[in-house]
């Protein structure tokens, strides 16, 4: 991410926080420990939509589009996923609105703060951020940012070559076997814990012991076996 892009993306955090006070002033909002905790919760999520939009605009600009066309194309491409990501985050906090009793009055401020911050962040990432990134008057950055962007561009090209030439060739040959190994280990350890075999799993367990384990876990099989032994 280039310096100018990183600056405007990071500026979305204070804009979202300060803009949320416009909506929160219409409620009985007050700054206290609970509301400050709600702001801290949103701190790690509020910049995600701006990063997605900014990186996509940067991607289209590197493909050769002018800055204004790149801003329009990049924002339009990820607008729907960004909107739904914000909505899913809002839905996750909405149950706190319906907590009854005295605790409900305390926790009610958390979804209000989250909704206000996420709403302003969505507006900022879809309208304000593309407007800033779509108008670039200076083509070359000033010193010392020009050296920083030159180093960043070299690192980005080297990393993309590594992903395309090395890591891309590594995935097809190892992804299937690695996934199979992970799934086998997951079911192995899970079945072992189910049978009370500890963390080593059931990889070295004989079929006889597995059958005894299943009979022990299943009351119907256990009682049937006991009844058969009595006869």
Short mmCIF file of N, CA, C and O in Angstrom, two decimals, residues 97-176:
data_model
loop_
_atom_site.label_atom_id
_atom_site.label_comp_id
_atom_site.label_asym_id
_atom_site.label_seq_id
_atom_site.Cartn_x
_atom_site.Cartn_y
_atom_site.Cartn_z
N UNK A 97 -29.29 -5.19 22.34
CA UNK A 97 -30.38 -4.21 22.47
C UNK A 97 -31.57 -4.78 23.25
O UNK A 97 -32.39 -4.03 23.77
N UNK A 98 -31.66 -6.09 23.32
CA UNK A 98 -32.84 -6.73 23.91
C UNK A 98 -32.55 -7.43 25.23
O UNK A 98 -33.32 -8.28 25.66
N UNK A 99 -31.44 -7.08 25.86
CA UNK A 99 -31.14 -7.62 27.19
C UNK A 99 -32.09 -6.96 28.19
O UNK A 99 -32.15 -5.73 28.28
N UNK A 100 -32.84 -7.75 28.96
CA UNK A 100 -33.81 -7.14 29.88
C UNK A 100 -33.16 -6.65 31.17
O UNK A 100 -32.02 -6.99 31.50
N UNK A 101 -33.94 -5.88 31.90
CA UNK A 101 -33.55 -5.47 33.23
C UNK A 101 -32.50 -4.38 33.27
O UNK A 101 -32.27 -3.64 32.31
N UNK A 102 -31.88 -4.31 34.44
CA UNK A 102 -30.88 -3.25 34.67
C UNK A 102 -29.65 -3.43 33.78
O UNK A 102 -29.09 -2.45 33.29
N UNK A 103 -29.24 -4.69 33.55
CA UNK A 103 -28.09 -4.93 32.69
C UNK A 103 -28.38 -4.52 31.25
O UNK A 103 -27.48 -4.11 30.52
N UNK A 104 -29.64 -4.62 30.84
CA UNK A 104 -30.00 -4.18 29.50
C UNK A 104 -29.80 -2.69 29.31
O UNK A 104 -29.40 -2.24 28.23
N UNK A 105 -30.08 -1.90 30.35
CA UNK A 105 -29.85 -0.46 30.26
C UNK A 105 -28.37 -0.13 30.15
O UNK A 105 -27.99 0.87 29.53
N UNK A 106 -27.53 -0.97 30.74
CA UNK A 106 -26.08 -0.73 30.67
C UNK A 106 -25.53 -1.11 29.31
O UNK A 106 -24.79 -0.35 28.68
N UNK A 107 -25.92 -2.29 28.81
CA UNK A 107 -25.36 -2.80 27.56
C UNK A 107 -26.03 -2.23 26.33
O UNK A 107 -25.55 -2.47 25.21
N UNK A 108 -27.10 -1.48 26.49
CA UNK A 108 -27.80 -0.94 25.33
C UNK A 108 -26.94 0.04 24.55
O UNK A 108 -27.11 0.22 23.34
N UNK A 109 -26.00 0.69 25.22
CA UNK A 109 -25.18 1.69 24.55
C UNK A 109 -24.18 1.06 23.58
O UNK A 109 -23.76 1.70 22.62
N UNK A 110 -23.83 -0.21 23.79
CA UNK A 110 -22.82 -0.86 22.94
C UNK A 110 -23.31 -0.98 21.50
O UNK A 110 -22.61 -0.55 20.57
N UNK A 111 -24.49 -1.56 21.21
CA UNK A 111 -24.93 -1.61 19.81
C UNK A 111 -25.20 -0.23 19.21
O UNK A 111 -25.06 -0.05 18.00
N UNK A 112 -25.59 0.75 20.04
CA UNK A 112 -25.78 2.10 19.50
C UNK A 112 -24.47 2.69 19.00
O UNK A 112 -24.41 3.26 17.90
N UNK A 113 -23.43 2.55 19.80
CA UNK A 113 -22.11 3.06 19.38
C UNK A 113 -21.60 2.30 18.16
O UNK A 113 -21.09 2.90 17.21
N UNK A 114 -21.75 0.99 18.17
CA UNK A 114 -21.29 0.18 17.05
C UNK A 114 -22.01 0.55 15.77
O UNK A 114 -21.40 0.69 14.70
N UNK A 115 -23.33 0.72 15.84
CA UNK A 115 -24.10 1.07 14.64
C UNK A 115 -23.71 2.44 14.11
O UNK A 115 -23.58 2.63 12.89
N UNK A 116 -23.50 3.41 15.00
CA UNK A 116 -23.12 4.75 14.56
C UNK A 116 -21.74 4.75 13.92
O UNK A 116 -21.53 5.35 12.85
N UNK A 117 -20.78 4.08 14.54
CA UNK A 117 -19.41 4.06 14.00
C UNK A 117 -19.36 3.31 12.68
O UNK A 117 -18.74 3.78 11.71
N UNK A 118 -20.01 2.16 12.60
CA UNK A 118 -19.99 1.39 11.36
C UNK A 118 -20.73 2.11 10.24
O UNK A 118 -20.34 2.02 9.07
N UNK A 119 -21.82 2.81 10.57
CA UNK A 119 -22.54 3.56 9.54
C UNK A 119 -21.69 4.67 8.94
O UNK A 119 -21.63 4.84 7.71
N UNK A 120 -21.03 5.43 9.80
CA UNK A 120 -20.15 6.50 9.30
C UNK A 120 -18.97 5.91 8.54
O UNK A 120 -18.53 6.45 7.51
N UNK A 121 -18.43 4.80 9.02
CA UNK A 121 -17.31 4.16 8.33
C UNK A 121 -17.73 3.68 6.94
O UNK A 121 -16.94 3.79 5.98
N UNK A 122 -18.95 3.17 6.81
CA UNK A 122 -19.42 2.72 5.50
C UNK A 122 -19.56 3.90 4.53
O UNK A 122 -19.16 3.81 3.36
N UNK A 123 -20.10 5.00 5.01
CA UNK A 123 -20.22 6.20 4.16
C UNK A 123 -18.85 6.72 3.77
O UNK A 123 -18.60 7.10 2.61
N UNK A 124 -17.92 6.71 4.72
CA UNK A 124 -16.58 7.22 4.44
C UNK A 124 -15.84 6.35 3.42
O UNK A 124 -15.16 6.87 2.53
N UNK A 125 -15.99 5.03 3.53
CA UNK A 125 -15.25 4.15 2.64
C UNK A 125 -15.83 4.10 1.23
O UNK A 125 -15.09 3.86 0.27
N UNK A 126 -17.12 4.33 1.08
CA UNK A 126 -17.74 4.24 -0.24
C UNK A 126 -17.84 5.58 -0.96
O UNK A 126 -18.02 5.58 -2.20
N UNK A 127 -17.74 6.69 -0.25
CA UNK A 127 -17.92 7.99 -0.90
C UNK A 127 -16.73 8.93 -0.67
O UNK A 127 -16.20 9.51 -1.62
N UNK A 128 -16.31 9.08 0.57
CA UNK A 128 -15.25 10.06 0.87
C UNK A 128 -13.89 9.54 0.43
O UNK A 128 -13.12 10.25 -0.23
N UNK A 129 -13.57 8.29 0.78
CA UNK A 129 -12.27 7.73 0.41
C UNK A 129 -12.06 7.66 -1.10
O UNK A 129 -11.00 8.08 -1.59
N UNK A 130 -13.01 7.16 -1.90
CA UNK A 130 -12.78 7.18 -3.36
C UNK A 130 -12.65 8.59 -3.93
O UNK A 130 -11.93 8.79 -4.91
N UNK A 131 -13.35 9.56 -3.32
CA UNK A 131 -13.21 10.93 -3.81
C UNK A 131 -11.80 11.46 -3.59
O UNK A 131 -11.25 12.17 -4.46
N UNK A 132 -11.19 11.12 -2.46
CA UNK A 132 -9.81 11.55 -2.21
C UNK A 132 -8.82 10.82 -3.12
O UNK A 132 -7.89 11.43 -3.65
N UNK A 133 -9.03 9.53 -3.29
CA UNK A 133 -8.10 8.75 -4.11
C UNK A 133 -8.29 8.98 -5.60
O UNK A 133 -7.40 8.66 -6.39
N UNK A 134 -9.44 9.49 -6.01
CA UNK A 134 -9.69 9.72 -7.42
C UNK A 134 -9.18 11.03 -7.96
O UNK A 134 -9.24 11.27 -9.16
N UNK A 135 -8.68 11.91 -7.08
CA UNK A 135 -8.15 13.20 -7.53
C UNK A 135 -6.71 13.30 -7.05
O UNK A 135 -6.45 13.55 -5.86
N UNK A 136 -5.80 13.11 -7.97
CA UNK A 136 -4.37 13.15 -7.65
C UNK A 136 -3.72 14.23 -8.49
O UNK A 136 -3.54 14.07 -9.70
N UNK A 137 -3.38 15.34 -7.86
CA UNK A 137 -2.79 16.46 -8.58
C UNK A 137 -1.29 16.29 -8.79
O UNK A 137 -0.74 16.68 -9.81
N UNK A 138 -0.60 15.68 -7.83
CA UNK A 138 0.85 15.49 -7.92
C UNK A 138 1.14 14.04 -8.30
O UNK A 138 0.71 13.11 -7.62
N UNK A 139 1.86 13.83 -9.39
CA UNK A 139 2.16 12.49 -9.87
C UNK A 139 3.30 11.84 -9.10
O UNK A 139 3.30 10.65 -8.86
N UNK A 140 4.29 12.62 -8.72
CA UNK A 140 5.43 12.10 -7.96
C UNK A 140 5.38 12.65 -6.55
O UNK A 140 5.22 13.87 -6.35
N UNK A 141 5.50 11.81 -5.53
CA UNK A 141 5.46 12.30 -4.15
C UNK A 141 6.69 13.11 -3.79
O UNK A 141 7.74 13.00 -4.43
N UNK A 142 6.55 13.91 -2.77
CA UNK A 142 7.64 14.77 -2.33
C UNK A 142 8.65 13.96 -1.51
O UNK A 142 8.36 12.84 -1.08
N UNK A 143 9.83 14.53 -1.33
CA UNK A 143 10.84 13.89 -0.51
C UNK A 143 10.42 13.95 0.95
O UNK A 143 9.86 14.97 1.39
N UNK A 144 10.61 12.93 1.78
CA UNK A 144 11.27 11.65 1.50
C UNK A 144 10.29 10.54 1.12
O UNK A 144 10.67 9.37 1.10
N UNK A 145 9.02 10.90 0.84
CA UNK A 145 8.05 9.86 0.52
C UNK A 145 8.36 9.16 -0.80
O UNK A 145 7.95 8.03 -1.01
N UNK A 146 9.08 9.86 -1.69
CA UNK A 146 9.40 9.23 -2.97
C UNK A 146 10.31 8.02 -2.78
O UNK A 146 10.17 7.00 -3.46
N UNK A 147 11.28 8.11 -1.85
CA UNK A 147 12.14 6.96 -1.58
C UNK A 147 11.35 5.82 -0.93
O UNK A 147 11.57 4.65 -1.24
N UNK A 148 10.43 6.17 -0.03
CA UNK A 148 9.62 5.14 0.62
C UNK A 148 8.73 4.42 -0.37
O UNK A 148 8.63 3.18 -0.36
N UNK A 149 8.09 5.15 -1.27
CA UNK A 149 7.22 4.52 -2.26
C UNK A 149 8.03 3.72 -3.28
O UNK A 149 7.57 2.69 -3.77
N UNK A 150 9.24 4.18 -3.61
CA UNK A 150 10.07 3.42 -4.53
C UNK A 150 10.48 2.09 -3.93
O UNK A 150 10.44 1.05 -4.60
N UNK A 151 10.85 2.09 -2.65
CA UNK A 151 11.19 0.84 -1.97
C UNK A 151 9.97 -0.06 -1.85
O UNK A 151 10.07 -1.28 -2.03
N UNK A 152 8.81 0.52 -1.55
CA UNK A 152 7.58 -0.27 -1.43
C UNK A 152 7.20 -0.90 -2.75
O UNK A 152 6.74 -2.05 -2.80
N UNK A 153 7.39 -0.19 -3.85
CA UNK A 153 7.05 -0.72 -5.16
C UNK A 153 7.98 -1.89 -5.52
O UNK A 153 7.53 -2.91 -6.07
N UNK A 154 9.26 -1.77 -5.21
CA UNK A 154 10.18 -2.88 -5.48
C UNK A 154 9.84 -4.10 -4.65
O UNK A 154 9.86 -5.23 -5.14
N UNK A 155 9.52 -3.89 -3.38
CA UNK A 155 9.14 -5.01 -2.52
C UNK A 155 7.85 -5.66 -3.01
O UNK A 155 7.72 -6.89 -3.01
N UNK A 156 6.88 -4.86 -3.41
CA UNK A 156 5.60 -5.40 -3.90
C UNK A 156 5.80 -6.23 -5.16
O UNK A 156 5.23 -7.32 -5.30
N UNK A 157 6.62 -5.76 -6.09
CA UNK A 157 6.87 -6.53 -7.30
C UNK A 157 7.61 -7.83 -7.00
O UNK A 157 7.30 -8.88 -7.59
N UNK A 158 8.59 -7.77 -6.09
CA UNK A 158 9.32 -8.99 -5.74
C UNK A 158 8.40 -10.00 -5.04
O UNK A 158 8.48 -11.21 -5.30
N UNK A 159 7.53 -9.51 -4.18
CA UNK A 159 6.60 -10.41 -3.49
C UNK A 159 5.61 -11.04 -4.46
O UNK A 159 5.29 -12.24 -4.36
N UNK A 160 5.12 -10.28 -5.43
CA UNK A 160 4.20 -10.83 -6.42
C UNK A 160 4.89 -11.87 -7.30
O UNK A 160 4.29 -12.88 -7.67
N UNK A 161 6.16 -11.64 -7.64
CA UNK A 161 6.89 -12.64 -8.41
C UNK A 161 7.06 -13.92 -7.61
O UNK A 161 6.97 -15.03 -8.15
N UNK A 162 7.34 -13.80 -6.32
CA UNK A 162 7.48 -14.98 -5.47
C UNK A 162 6.18 -15.76 -5.39
O UNK A 162 6.17 -17.00 -5.49
N UNK A 163 5.06 -15.04 -5.22
CA UNK A 163 3.76 -15.72 -5.15
C UNK A 163 3.42 -16.39 -6.47
O UNK A 163 2.93 -17.53 -6.51
N UNK A 164 3.72 -15.72 -7.58
CA UNK A 164 3.35 -16.25 -8.89
C UNK A 164 4.25 -17.39 -9.33
O UNK A 164 3.77 -18.39 -9.89
N UNK A 165 5.55 -17.32 -9.06
CA UNK A 165 6.49 -18.29 -9.59
C UNK A 165 6.85 -19.39 -8.61
O UNK A 165 7.12 -20.52 -9.03
N UNK A 166 6.85 -19.10 -7.31
CA UNK A 166 7.26 -20.09 -6.32
C UNK A 166 6.07 -20.66 -5.55
O UNK A 166 5.81 -21.86 -5.56
N UNK A 167 5.36 -19.77 -4.88
CA UNK A 167 4.26 -20.22 -4.02
C UNK A 167 3.11 -20.79 -4.84
O UNK A 167 2.46 -21.75 -4.42
N UNK A 168 2.87 -20.23 -6.03
CA UNK A 168 1.81 -20.75 -6.88
C UNK A 168 2.08 -22.15 -7.36
O UNK A 168 1.16 -22.97 -7.49
N UNK A 169 3.35 -22.49 -7.64
CA UNK A 169 3.70 -23.85 -8.03
C UNK A 169 3.69 -24.81 -6.85
O UNK A 169 3.55 -26.02 -7.02
N UNK A 170 3.85 -24.28 -5.65
CA UNK A 170 3.90 -25.12 -4.45
C UNK A 170 2.51 -25.60 -4.04
O UNK A 170 2.36 -26.72 -3.53
N UNK A 171 1.47 -24.78 -4.27
CA UNK A 171 0.14 -25.10 -3.78
C UNK A 171 -0.47 -26.34 -4.40
O UNK A 171 -1.00 -27.19 -3.67
N UNK A 172 -0.48 -26.50 -5.75
CA UNK A 172 -1.18 -27.67 -6.30
C UNK A 172 -0.63 -29.00 -5.84
O UNK A 172 -1.37 -29.96 -5.69
N UNK A 173 0.67 -29.07 -5.60
CA UNK A 173 1.27 -30.35 -5.24
C UNK A 173 1.09 -30.70 -3.77
O UNK A 173 1.14 -31.87 -3.39
N UNK A 174 0.89 -29.69 -2.92
CA UNK A 174 0.84 -29.94 -1.48
C UNK A 174 -0.52 -29.67 -0.84
O UNK A 174 -0.74 -30.10 0.28
N UNK A 175 -1.39 -28.95 -1.53
CA UNK A 175 -2.64 -28.57 -0.87
C UNK A 175 -3.51 -29.77 -0.58
O UNK A 175 -4.08 -29.90 0.50
N UNK A 176 -3.60 -30.73 -1.55
CA UNK A 176 -4.45 -31.89 -1.32
C UNK A 176 -3.95 -32.77 -0.19
O UNK A 176 -4.70 -33.15 0.71
#
